[in-house]
Every structure is written in C-alpha cells, then in structure tokens.
Coordinates of N, CA and C in Angstrom, one line a residue:
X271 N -7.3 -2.6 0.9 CA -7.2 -2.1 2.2 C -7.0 -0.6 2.2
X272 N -6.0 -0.5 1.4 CA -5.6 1.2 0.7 C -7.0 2.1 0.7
X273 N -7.9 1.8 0.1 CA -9.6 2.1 -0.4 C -10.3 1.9 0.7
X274 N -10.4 0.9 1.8 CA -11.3 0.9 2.6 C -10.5 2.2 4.4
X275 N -9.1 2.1 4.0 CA -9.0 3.0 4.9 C -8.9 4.7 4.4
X276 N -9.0 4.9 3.4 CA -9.1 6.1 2.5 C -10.6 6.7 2.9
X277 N -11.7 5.7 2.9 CA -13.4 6.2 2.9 C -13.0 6.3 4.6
X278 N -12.5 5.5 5.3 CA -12.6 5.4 7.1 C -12.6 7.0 7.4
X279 N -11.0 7.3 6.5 CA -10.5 8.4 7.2 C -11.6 9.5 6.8
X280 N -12.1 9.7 5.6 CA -12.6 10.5 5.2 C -14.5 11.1 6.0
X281 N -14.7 9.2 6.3 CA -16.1 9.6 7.5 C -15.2 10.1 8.5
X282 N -14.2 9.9 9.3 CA -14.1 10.1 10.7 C -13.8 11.8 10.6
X283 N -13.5 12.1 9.5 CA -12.5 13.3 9.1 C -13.9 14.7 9.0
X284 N -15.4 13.7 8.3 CA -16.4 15.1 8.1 C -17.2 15.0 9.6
X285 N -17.0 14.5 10.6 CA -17.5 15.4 11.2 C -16.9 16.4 11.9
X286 N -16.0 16.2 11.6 CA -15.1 17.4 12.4 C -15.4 19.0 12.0
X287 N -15.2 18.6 10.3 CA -16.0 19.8 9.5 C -17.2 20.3 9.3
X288 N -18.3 19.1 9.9 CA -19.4 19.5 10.0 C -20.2 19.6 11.6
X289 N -19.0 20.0 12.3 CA -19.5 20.2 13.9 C -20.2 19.3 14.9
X290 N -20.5 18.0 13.8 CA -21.5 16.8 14.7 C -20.7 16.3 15.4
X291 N -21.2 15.0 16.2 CA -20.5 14.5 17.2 C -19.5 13.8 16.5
X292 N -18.3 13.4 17.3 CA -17.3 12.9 16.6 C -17.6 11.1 16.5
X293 N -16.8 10.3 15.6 CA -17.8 9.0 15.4 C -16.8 8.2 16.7
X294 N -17.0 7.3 17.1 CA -16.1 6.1 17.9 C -14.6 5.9 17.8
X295 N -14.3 5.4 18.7 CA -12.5 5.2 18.6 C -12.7 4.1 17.5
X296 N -13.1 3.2 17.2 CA -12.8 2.0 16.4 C -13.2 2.4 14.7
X297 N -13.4 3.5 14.6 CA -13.5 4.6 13.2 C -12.2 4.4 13.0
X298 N -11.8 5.2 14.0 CA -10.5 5.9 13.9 C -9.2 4.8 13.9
X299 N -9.5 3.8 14.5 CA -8.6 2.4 13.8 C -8.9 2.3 12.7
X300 N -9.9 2.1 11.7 CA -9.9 1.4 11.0 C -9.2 2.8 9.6
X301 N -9.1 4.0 9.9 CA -8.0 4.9 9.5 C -6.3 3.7 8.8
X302 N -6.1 3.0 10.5 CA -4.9 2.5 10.0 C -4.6 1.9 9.1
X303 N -6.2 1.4 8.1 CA -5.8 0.4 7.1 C -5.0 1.0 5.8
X304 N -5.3 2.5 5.9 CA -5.0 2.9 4.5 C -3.4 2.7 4.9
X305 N -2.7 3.0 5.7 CA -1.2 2.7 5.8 C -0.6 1.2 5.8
X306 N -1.6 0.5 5.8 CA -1.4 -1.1 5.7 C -1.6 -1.3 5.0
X307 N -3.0 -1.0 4.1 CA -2.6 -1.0 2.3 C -1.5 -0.8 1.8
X308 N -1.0 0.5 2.0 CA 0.2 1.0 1.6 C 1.5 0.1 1.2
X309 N 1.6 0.0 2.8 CA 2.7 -1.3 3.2 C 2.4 -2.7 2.6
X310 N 1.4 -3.1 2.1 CA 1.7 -3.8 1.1 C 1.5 -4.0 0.2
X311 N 1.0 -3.1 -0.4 CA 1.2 -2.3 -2.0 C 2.6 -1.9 -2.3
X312 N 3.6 -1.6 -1.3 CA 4.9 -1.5 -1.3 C 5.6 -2.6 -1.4
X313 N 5.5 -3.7 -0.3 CA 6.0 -4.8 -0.3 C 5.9 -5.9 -1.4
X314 N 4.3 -5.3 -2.4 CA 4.4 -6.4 -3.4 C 5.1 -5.6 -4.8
X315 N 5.7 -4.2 -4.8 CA 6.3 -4.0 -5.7 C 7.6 -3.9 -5.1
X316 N 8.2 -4.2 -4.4 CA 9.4 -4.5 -3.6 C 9.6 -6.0 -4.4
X317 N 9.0 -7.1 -4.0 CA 8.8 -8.8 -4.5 C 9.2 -8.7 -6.0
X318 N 7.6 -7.8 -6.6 CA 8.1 -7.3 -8.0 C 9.7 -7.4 -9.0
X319 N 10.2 -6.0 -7.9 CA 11.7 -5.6 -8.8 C 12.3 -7.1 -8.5
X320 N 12.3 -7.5 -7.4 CA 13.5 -8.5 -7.0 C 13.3 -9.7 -7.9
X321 N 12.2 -9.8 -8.0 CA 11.8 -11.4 -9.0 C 12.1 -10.9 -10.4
X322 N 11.8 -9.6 -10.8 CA 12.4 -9.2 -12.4 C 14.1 -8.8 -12.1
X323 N 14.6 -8.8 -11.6 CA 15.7 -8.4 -11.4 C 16.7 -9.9 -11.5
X324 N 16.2 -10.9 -10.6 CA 16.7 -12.3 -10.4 C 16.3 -12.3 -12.1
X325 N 15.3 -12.5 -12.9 CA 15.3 -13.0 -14.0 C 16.1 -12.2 -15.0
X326 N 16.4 -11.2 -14.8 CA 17.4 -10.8 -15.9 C 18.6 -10.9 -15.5
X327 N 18.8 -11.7 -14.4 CA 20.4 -12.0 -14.2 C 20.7 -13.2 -14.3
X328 N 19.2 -14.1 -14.3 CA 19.5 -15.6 -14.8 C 19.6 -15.6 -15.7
X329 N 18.7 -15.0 -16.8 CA 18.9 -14.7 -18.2 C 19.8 -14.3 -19.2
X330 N 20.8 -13.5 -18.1 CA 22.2 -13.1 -18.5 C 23.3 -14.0 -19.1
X331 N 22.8 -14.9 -17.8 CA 24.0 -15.8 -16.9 C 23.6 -17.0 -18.1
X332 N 22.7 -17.2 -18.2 CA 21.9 -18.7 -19.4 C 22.8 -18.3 -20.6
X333 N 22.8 -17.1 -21.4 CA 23.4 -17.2 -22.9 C 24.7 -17.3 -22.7
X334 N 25.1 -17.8 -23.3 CA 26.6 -18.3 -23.9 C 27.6 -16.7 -23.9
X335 N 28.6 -16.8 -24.1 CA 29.2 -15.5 -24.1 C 28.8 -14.9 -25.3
X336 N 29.0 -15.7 -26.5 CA 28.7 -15.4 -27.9 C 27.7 -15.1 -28.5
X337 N 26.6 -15.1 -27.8 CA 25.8 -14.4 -28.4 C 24.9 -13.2 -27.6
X338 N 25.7 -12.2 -26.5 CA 25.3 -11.7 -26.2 C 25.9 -10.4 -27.0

C-alpha cells in the first residue's frame, strides 16, 4: 500500500511541476494510501516486538533457576 500510495503521490505531485492540468480529487485520495501503508507497516512491527518479547519472558520463566 506504502508503494502504491508513494507512485499516487508522485503522479498527482508532476503536474503541478509541469504546469498541466491538475489530475482528479480521487488521485489525491489515493495519496492516503502511502500513510496507511505506513500504519501498518507500523502496527506489524509493533505485533513483532510484543510476540518476541512474550517469548523471551516465557522462555525465562520455562528454565529452572539453575541453569540460568
């Protein structure tokens, strides 16, 4: 989503630089995806830490006192 709102922004963005007409409002939504990518490109390395984080505290908590 990150990639398809990245190229949106970038057509909606040349004609401004190249003086033609500007493209449609529904260009200019589809801008919003690159921040939706974002958001959950964020949210799955948010899931990430927490699930490696849970496993090294089960993992802790599993060995015996003695052999840590």
């Amino acid at each position: 989503m990150f990639i398809l709102g990245a190229v949106a922004t970038l057509a909606t963005m040349a004609p401004l630089f190249l003086h033609t007409e500007p493209l449609p409002s529904y260009a200019w939504a589809m801008c919003m995806l690159m921040g939706v990518g974002f958001a959950i490109s964020a949210a799955g390395v948010l899931r990430s830490a927490g699930a490696q984080r849970r496993a090294a505290r089960t993992a802790t908590t599993a060995t015996p006192p003695s052999e840590r």
